[in-house]
XYZ file of C-alpha atoms in Angstrom:
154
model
C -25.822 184.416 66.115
C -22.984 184.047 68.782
C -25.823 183.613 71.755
C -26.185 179.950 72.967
C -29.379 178.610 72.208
C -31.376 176.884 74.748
C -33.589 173.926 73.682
C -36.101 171.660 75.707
C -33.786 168.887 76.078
C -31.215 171.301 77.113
C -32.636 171.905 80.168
C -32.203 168.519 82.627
C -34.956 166.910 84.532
C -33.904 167.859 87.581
C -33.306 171.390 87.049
C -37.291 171.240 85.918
C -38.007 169.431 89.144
C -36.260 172.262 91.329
C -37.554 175.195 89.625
C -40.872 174.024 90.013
C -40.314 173.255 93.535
C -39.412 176.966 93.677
C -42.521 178.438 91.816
C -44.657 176.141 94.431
C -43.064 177.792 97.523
C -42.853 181.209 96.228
C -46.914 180.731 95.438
C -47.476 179.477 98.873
C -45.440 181.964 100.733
C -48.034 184.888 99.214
C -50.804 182.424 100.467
C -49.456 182.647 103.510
C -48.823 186.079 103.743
C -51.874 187.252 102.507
C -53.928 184.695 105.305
C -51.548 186.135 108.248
C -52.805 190.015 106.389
C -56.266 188.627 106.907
C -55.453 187.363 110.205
C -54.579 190.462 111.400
C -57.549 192.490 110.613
C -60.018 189.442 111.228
C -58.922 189.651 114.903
C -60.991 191.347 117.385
C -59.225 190.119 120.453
C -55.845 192.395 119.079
C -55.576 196.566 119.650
C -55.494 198.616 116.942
C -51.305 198.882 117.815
C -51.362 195.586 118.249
C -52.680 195.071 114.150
C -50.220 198.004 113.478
C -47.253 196.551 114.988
C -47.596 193.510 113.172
C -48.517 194.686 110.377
C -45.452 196.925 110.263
C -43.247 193.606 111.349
C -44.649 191.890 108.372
C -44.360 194.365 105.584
C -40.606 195.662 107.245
C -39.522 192.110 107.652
C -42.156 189.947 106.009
C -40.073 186.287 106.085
C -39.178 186.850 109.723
C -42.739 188.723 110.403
C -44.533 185.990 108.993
C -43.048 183.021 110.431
C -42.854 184.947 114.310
C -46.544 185.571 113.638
C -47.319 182.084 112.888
C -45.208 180.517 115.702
C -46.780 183.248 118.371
C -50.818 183.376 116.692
C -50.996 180.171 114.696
C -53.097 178.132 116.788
C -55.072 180.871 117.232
C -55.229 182.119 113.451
C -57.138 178.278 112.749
C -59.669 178.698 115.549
C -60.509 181.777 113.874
C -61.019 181.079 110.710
C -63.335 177.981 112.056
C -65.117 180.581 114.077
C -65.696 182.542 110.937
C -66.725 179.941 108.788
C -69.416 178.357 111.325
C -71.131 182.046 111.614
C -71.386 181.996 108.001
C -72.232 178.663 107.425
C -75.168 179.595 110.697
C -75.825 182.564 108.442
C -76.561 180.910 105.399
C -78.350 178.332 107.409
C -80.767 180.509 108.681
C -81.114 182.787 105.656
C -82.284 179.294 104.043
C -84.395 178.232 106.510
C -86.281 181.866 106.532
C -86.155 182.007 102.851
C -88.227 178.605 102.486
C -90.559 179.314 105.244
C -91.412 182.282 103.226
C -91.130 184.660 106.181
C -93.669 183.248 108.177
C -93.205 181.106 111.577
C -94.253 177.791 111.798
C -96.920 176.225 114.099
C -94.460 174.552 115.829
C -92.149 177.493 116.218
C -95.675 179.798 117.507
C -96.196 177.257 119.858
C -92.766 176.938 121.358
C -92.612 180.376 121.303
C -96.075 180.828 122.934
C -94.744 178.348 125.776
C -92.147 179.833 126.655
C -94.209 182.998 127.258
C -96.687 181.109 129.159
C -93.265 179.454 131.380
C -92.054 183.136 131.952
C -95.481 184.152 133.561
C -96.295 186.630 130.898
C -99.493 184.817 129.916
C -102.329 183.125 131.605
C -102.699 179.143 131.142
C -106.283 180.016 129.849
C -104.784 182.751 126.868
C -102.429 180.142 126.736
C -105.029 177.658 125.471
C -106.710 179.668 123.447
C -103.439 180.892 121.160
C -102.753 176.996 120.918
C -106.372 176.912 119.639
C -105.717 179.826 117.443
C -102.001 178.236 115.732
C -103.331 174.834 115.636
C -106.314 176.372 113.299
C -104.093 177.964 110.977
C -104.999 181.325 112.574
C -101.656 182.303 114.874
C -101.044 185.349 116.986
C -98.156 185.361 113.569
C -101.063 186.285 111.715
C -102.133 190.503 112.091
C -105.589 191.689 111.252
C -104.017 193.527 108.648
C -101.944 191.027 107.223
C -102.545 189.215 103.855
C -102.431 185.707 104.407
C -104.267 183.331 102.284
C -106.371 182.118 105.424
C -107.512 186.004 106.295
C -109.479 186.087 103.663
C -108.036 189.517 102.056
């Protein structure tokens, strides 16, 4: 047994320190390069050379690639990912809002809707009247002679 054994307290505090220091930047330089990767594709703005070429600068050169993509797009690459997360969070927003309204439109949304038909000129002020009527009884222009809503009776 001529190897040199290494124990726990052979190894200094510091030494701990830096190689942890180490293991954190390695793990957030393939966070990084994976986000400028998504970056690339994610933007619609940039040719189809233009996600080539820097793809091939990052993957050739991928320290220098990285950091010249982040220096030229960075401000950029945060708007974007705030542009994608609002359209999902508007997604999800209205997939909740349709999902507890069942499917079906409110009175408030019918008549909105119906007055902005009557402001474009599209209906009279009399039909106008009368679909008001109509939502206000529970009975909308939403609601089809064939439909099966629980106030048509079928």
């Amino acid at each position: 047994m001529s190897a040199q054994t290494y124990l726990a307290y052979d190894y200094p505090l510091l030494s701990v320190f830096w190689s942890m220091l180490l293991f954190f930047l390695w793990i957030m330089w393939f966070v990084l390069l994976f986000r400028v990767v998504v970056d690339i594709f994610r933007d619609d703005d940039l040719s189809g050379w233009g996600k080539a070429g820097w793809m091939a600068f990052t993957i050739l050169l991928p320290f220098l690639g990285v950091f010249v993509y982040v220096v030229a797009r960075g401000k950029n690459m945060g708007r974007r990912e705030v542009a994608q997360a609002r359209a999902q969070q508007e997604e999800f927003n209205a997939y909740i809002r349709q999902t507890a309204a069942g499917g079906r439109t409110s009175s408030v949304d019918e008549l909105a809707r119906l007055s902005e038909i009557r402001s474009r000129g599209d209906i009279t002020d009399e039909e106008f009247r009368r679909a008001k009527d109509l939502v206000l009884a529970g009975h909308g222009p939403a609601e089809h002679p064939g439909s099966t809503s629980p106030t048509s009776g079928r």
